[in-house]
Short mmCIF file of C-alpha atoms in Angstrom, two decimals:
data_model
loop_
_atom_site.label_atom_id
_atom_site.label_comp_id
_atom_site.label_asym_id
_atom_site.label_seq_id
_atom_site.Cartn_x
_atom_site.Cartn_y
_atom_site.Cartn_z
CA UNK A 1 61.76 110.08 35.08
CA UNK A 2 63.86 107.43 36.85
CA UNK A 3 67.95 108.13 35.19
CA UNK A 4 69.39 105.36 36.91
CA UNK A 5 69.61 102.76 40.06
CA UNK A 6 72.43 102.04 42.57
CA UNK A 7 73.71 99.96 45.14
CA UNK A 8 74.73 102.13 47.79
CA UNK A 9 73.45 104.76 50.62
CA UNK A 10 74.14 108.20 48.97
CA UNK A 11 72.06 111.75 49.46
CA UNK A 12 69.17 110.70 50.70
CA UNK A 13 68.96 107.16 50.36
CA UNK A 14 69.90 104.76 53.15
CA UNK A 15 73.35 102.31 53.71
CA UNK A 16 73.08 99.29 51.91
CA UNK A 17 69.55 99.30 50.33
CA UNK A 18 69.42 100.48 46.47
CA UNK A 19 68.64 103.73 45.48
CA UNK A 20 67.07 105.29 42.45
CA UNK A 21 67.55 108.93 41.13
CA UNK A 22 64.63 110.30 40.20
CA UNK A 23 64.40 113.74 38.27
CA UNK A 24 61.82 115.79 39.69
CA UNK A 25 60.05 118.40 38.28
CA UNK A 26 62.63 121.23 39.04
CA UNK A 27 65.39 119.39 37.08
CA UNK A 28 66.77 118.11 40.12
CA UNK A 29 68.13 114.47 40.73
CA UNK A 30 67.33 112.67 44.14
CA UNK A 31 68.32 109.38 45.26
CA UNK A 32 65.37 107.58 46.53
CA UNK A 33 65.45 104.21 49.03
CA UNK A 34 63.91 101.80 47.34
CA UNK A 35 61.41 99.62 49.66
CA UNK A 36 61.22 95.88 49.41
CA UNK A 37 58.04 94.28 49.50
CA UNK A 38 58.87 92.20 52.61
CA UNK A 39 59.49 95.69 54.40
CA UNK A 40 56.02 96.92 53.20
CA UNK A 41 54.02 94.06 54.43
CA UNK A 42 56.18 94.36 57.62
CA UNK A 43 54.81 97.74 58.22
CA UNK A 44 51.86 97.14 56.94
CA UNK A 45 51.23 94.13 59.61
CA UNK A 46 52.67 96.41 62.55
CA UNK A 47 50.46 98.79 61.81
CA UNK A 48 47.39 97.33 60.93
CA UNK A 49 47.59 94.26 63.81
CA UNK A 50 49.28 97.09 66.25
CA UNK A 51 46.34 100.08 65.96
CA UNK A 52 43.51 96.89 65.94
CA UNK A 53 45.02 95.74 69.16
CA UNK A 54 45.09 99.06 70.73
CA UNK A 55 41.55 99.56 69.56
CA UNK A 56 40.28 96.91 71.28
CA UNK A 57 42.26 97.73 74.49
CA UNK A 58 40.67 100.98 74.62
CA UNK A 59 37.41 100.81 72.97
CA UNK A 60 35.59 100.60 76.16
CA UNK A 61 37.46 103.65 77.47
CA UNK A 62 37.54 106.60 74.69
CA UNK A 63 36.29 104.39 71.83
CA UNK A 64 39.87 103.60 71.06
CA UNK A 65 40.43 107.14 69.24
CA UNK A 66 44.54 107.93 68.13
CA UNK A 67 43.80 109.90 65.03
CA UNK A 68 42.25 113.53 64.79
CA UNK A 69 40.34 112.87 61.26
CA UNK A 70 39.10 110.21 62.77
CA UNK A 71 37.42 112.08 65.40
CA UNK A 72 36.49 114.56 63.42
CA UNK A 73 34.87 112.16 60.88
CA UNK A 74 33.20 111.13 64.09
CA UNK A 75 31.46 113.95 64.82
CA UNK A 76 30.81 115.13 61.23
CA UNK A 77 29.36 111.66 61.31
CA UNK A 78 27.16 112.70 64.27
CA UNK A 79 28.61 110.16 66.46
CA UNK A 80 30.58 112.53 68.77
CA UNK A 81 30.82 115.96 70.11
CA UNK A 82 33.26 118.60 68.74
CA UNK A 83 34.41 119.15 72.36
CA UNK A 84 35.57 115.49 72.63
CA UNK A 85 36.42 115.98 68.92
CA UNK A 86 38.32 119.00 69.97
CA UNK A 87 39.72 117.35 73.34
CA UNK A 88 40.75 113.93 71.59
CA UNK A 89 42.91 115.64 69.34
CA UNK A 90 44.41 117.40 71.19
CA UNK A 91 45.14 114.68 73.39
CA UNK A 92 46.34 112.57 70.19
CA UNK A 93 49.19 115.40 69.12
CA UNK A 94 50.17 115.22 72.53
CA UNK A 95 50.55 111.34 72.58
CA UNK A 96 52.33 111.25 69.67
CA UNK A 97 54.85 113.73 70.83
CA UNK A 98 55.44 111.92 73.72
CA UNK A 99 55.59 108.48 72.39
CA UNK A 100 58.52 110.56 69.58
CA UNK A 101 59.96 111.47 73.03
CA UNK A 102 60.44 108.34 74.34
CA UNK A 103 61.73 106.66 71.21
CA UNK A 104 63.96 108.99 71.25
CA UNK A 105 65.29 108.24 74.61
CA UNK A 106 65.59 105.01 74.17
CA UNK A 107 67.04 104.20 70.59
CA UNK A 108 68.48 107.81 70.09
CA UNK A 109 66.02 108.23 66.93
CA UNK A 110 62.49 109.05 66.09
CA UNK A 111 61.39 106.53 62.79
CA UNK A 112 58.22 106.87 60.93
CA UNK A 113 58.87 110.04 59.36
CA UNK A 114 56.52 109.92 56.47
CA UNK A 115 57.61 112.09 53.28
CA UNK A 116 55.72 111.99 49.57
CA UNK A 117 57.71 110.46 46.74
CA UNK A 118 60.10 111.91 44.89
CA UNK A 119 58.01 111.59 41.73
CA UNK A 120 54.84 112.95 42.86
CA UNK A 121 53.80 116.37 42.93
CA UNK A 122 52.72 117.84 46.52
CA UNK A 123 48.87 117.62 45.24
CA UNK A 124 49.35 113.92 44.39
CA UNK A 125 50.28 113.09 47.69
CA UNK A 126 47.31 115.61 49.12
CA UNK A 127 45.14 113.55 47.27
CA UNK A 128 46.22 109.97 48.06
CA UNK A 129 46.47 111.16 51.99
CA UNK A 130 42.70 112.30 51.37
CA UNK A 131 41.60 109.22 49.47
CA UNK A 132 43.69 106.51 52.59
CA UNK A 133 41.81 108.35 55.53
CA UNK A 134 38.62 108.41 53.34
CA UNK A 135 38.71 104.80 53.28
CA UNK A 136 39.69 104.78 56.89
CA UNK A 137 37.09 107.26 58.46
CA UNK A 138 34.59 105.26 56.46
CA UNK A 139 35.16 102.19 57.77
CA UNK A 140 35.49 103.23 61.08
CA UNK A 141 32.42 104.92 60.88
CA UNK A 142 30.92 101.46 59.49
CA UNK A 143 32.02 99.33 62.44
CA UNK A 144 30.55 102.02 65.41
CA UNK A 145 27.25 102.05 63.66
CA UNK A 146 25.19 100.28 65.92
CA UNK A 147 22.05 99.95 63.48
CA UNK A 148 23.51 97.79 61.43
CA UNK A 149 23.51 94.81 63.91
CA UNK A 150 27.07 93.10 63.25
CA UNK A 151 28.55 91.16 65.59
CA UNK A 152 30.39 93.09 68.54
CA UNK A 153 33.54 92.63 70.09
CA UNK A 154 36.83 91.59 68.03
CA UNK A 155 34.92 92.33 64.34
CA UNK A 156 35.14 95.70 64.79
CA UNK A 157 39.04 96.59 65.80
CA UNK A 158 39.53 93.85 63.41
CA UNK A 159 38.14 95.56 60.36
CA UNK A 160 39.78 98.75 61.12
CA UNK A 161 43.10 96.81 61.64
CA UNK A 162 42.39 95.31 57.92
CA UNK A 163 41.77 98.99 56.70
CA UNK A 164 45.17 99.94 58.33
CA UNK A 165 46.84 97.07 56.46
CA UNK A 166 45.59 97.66 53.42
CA UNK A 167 46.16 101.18 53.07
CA UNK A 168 49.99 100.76 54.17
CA UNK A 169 50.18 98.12 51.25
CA UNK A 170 49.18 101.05 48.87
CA UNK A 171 50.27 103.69 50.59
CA UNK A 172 54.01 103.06 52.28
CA UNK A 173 56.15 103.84 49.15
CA UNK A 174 53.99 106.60 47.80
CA UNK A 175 53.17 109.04 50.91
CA UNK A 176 54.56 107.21 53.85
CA UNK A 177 50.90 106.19 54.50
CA UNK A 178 50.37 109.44 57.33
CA UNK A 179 46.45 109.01 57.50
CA UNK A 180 46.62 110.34 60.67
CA UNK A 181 47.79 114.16 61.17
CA UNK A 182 48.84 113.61 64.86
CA UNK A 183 51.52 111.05 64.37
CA UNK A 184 52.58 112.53 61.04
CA UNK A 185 53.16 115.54 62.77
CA UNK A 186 55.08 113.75 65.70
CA UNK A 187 57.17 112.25 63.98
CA UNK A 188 57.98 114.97 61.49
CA UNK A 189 58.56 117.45 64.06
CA UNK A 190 61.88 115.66 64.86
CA UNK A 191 62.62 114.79 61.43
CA UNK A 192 61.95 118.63 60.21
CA UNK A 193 58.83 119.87 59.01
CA UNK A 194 59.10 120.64 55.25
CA UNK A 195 56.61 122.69 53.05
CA UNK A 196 55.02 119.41 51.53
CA UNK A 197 53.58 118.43 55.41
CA UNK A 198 50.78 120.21 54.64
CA UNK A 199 49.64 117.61 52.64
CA UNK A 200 49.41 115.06 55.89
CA UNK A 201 47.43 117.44 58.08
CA UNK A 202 45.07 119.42 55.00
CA UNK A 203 44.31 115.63 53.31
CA UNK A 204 43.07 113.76 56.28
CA UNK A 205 40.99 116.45 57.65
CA UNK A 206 39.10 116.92 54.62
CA UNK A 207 38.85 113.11 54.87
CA UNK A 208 37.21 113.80 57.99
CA UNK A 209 34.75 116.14 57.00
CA UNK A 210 33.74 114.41 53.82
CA UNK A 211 33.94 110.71 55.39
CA UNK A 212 31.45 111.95 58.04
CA UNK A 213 29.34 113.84 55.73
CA UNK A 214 28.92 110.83 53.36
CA UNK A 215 28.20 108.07 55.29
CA UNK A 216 25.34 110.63 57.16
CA UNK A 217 23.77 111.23 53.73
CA UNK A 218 24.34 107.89 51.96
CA UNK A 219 25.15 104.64 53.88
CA UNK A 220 23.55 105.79 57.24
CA UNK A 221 19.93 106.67 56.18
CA UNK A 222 20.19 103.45 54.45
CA UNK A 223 20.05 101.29 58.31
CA UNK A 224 17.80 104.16 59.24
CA UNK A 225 15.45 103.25 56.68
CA UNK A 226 15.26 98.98 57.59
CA UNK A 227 16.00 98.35 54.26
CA UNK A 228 18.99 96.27 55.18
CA UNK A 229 16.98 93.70 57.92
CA UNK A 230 18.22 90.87 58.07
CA UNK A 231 16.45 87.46 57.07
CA UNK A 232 16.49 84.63 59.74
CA UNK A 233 16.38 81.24 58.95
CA UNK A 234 12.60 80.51 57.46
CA UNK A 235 12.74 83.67 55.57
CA UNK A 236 16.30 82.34 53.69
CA UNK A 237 14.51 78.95 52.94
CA UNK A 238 11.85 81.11 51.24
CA UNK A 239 14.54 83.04 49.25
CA UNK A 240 16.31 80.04 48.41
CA UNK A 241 13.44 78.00 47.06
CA UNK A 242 11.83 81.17 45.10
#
């Protein structure tokens, strides 16, 4: 239950944005930073134009992989080999670290630590992680499939660069929007890992697995099977005038 709302950057909240204390479920009162909406579509563009962009740059290269449940929903997905599974992920954590270690460097900090709201439970926050790299994995999987003849080129880091967006809109003020155990765990690792990070690592990867295993056994046989051929041009003047 929300108690109150202040102007100021107390325990936990930050200088000069409003806080709210919210009671959690051990009686205990937290301020919370609350997040404008012009910060949430900020992130929300950064990420989602940011990851499309990098996408694209590497796409020819690795297949523009950064996320481990990705991957993973890859090669549940049949689309890639648990050694490059296993070897992309590996090379993901390590990324992330390093990118953490730079930041650091440079502007003495690491943001982007991603932490579940005050007012949800642990399991909440499991389950939103799970449901945001569903969505994520699945579309992903949807733009690599090469039977169902979409245009190549931008489409494709474009639509997962949409996904990204949309997911932050939902996601920023309730979970941090992780999706992606290799930079939650980067930039946690700085910030202090705390017993709820399970959440951002156990979520996503059974994204991964049942993400893969879903669009094998529903969306994929459906390409497999022709049923979604496209009409050309006589065969829509048929359709039109039926």
């Amino acid at each position: 239950a929300v108690v109150s709302t202040q102007s100021t950057g107390g325990c936990g909240g930050v200088a000069g944005r409003p806080t709210t204390d919210v009671v959690g479920a051990d009686g205990n009162t937290t301020a919370v930073a609350e997040m404008s909406s012009g910060a949430v579509i900020q992130i929300g563009f950064a990420f989602g134009l940011g990851i499309g962009a990098t996408v694209h740059l590497f796409s020819d290269i690795s297949g523009g992989q950064f996320n481990p449940a990705v991957s993973f929903g890859l090669f549940f997905g049949r689309q890639l080999s648990l050694v490059k599974a296993c070897i992309f992920s590996v090379a993901q954590v390590i990324g992330g670290i390093l990118g953490c270690v730079v930041l650091k460097v440079l502007i003495g900090s690491v943001p982007g630590e991603v932490s579940i709201a005050a007012n949800l439970s642990s399991g909440t926050g499991l389950f939103l992680e799970f449901f945001g790299t569903l969505f994520l994995v699945l579309t992903v999987l949807a733009t690599t499939n090469g039977k169902r003849g979409h245009a190549a080129g931008y489409s494709q880091p474009l639509s997962i660069g949409i996904a990204i967006f949309v997911l932050h809109m939902f996601l920023v003020t309730k979970t941090g929007c992780g999706i992606n155990p290799a930079r939650s765990l980067a930039t946690n690792i700085f910030a202090g890992l705390k017993a709820e990070f399970f959440a951002y690592v156990v979520g996503p990867l059974l994204a991964s697995v049942a993400g893969g295993l879903i669009y094998t056994f529903l969306f994929d046989t459906h390409y497999s099977s022709g049923s979604h051929k496209r009409l050309d041009g006589d065969e829509m003047d048929d359709l039109n005038k039926a």
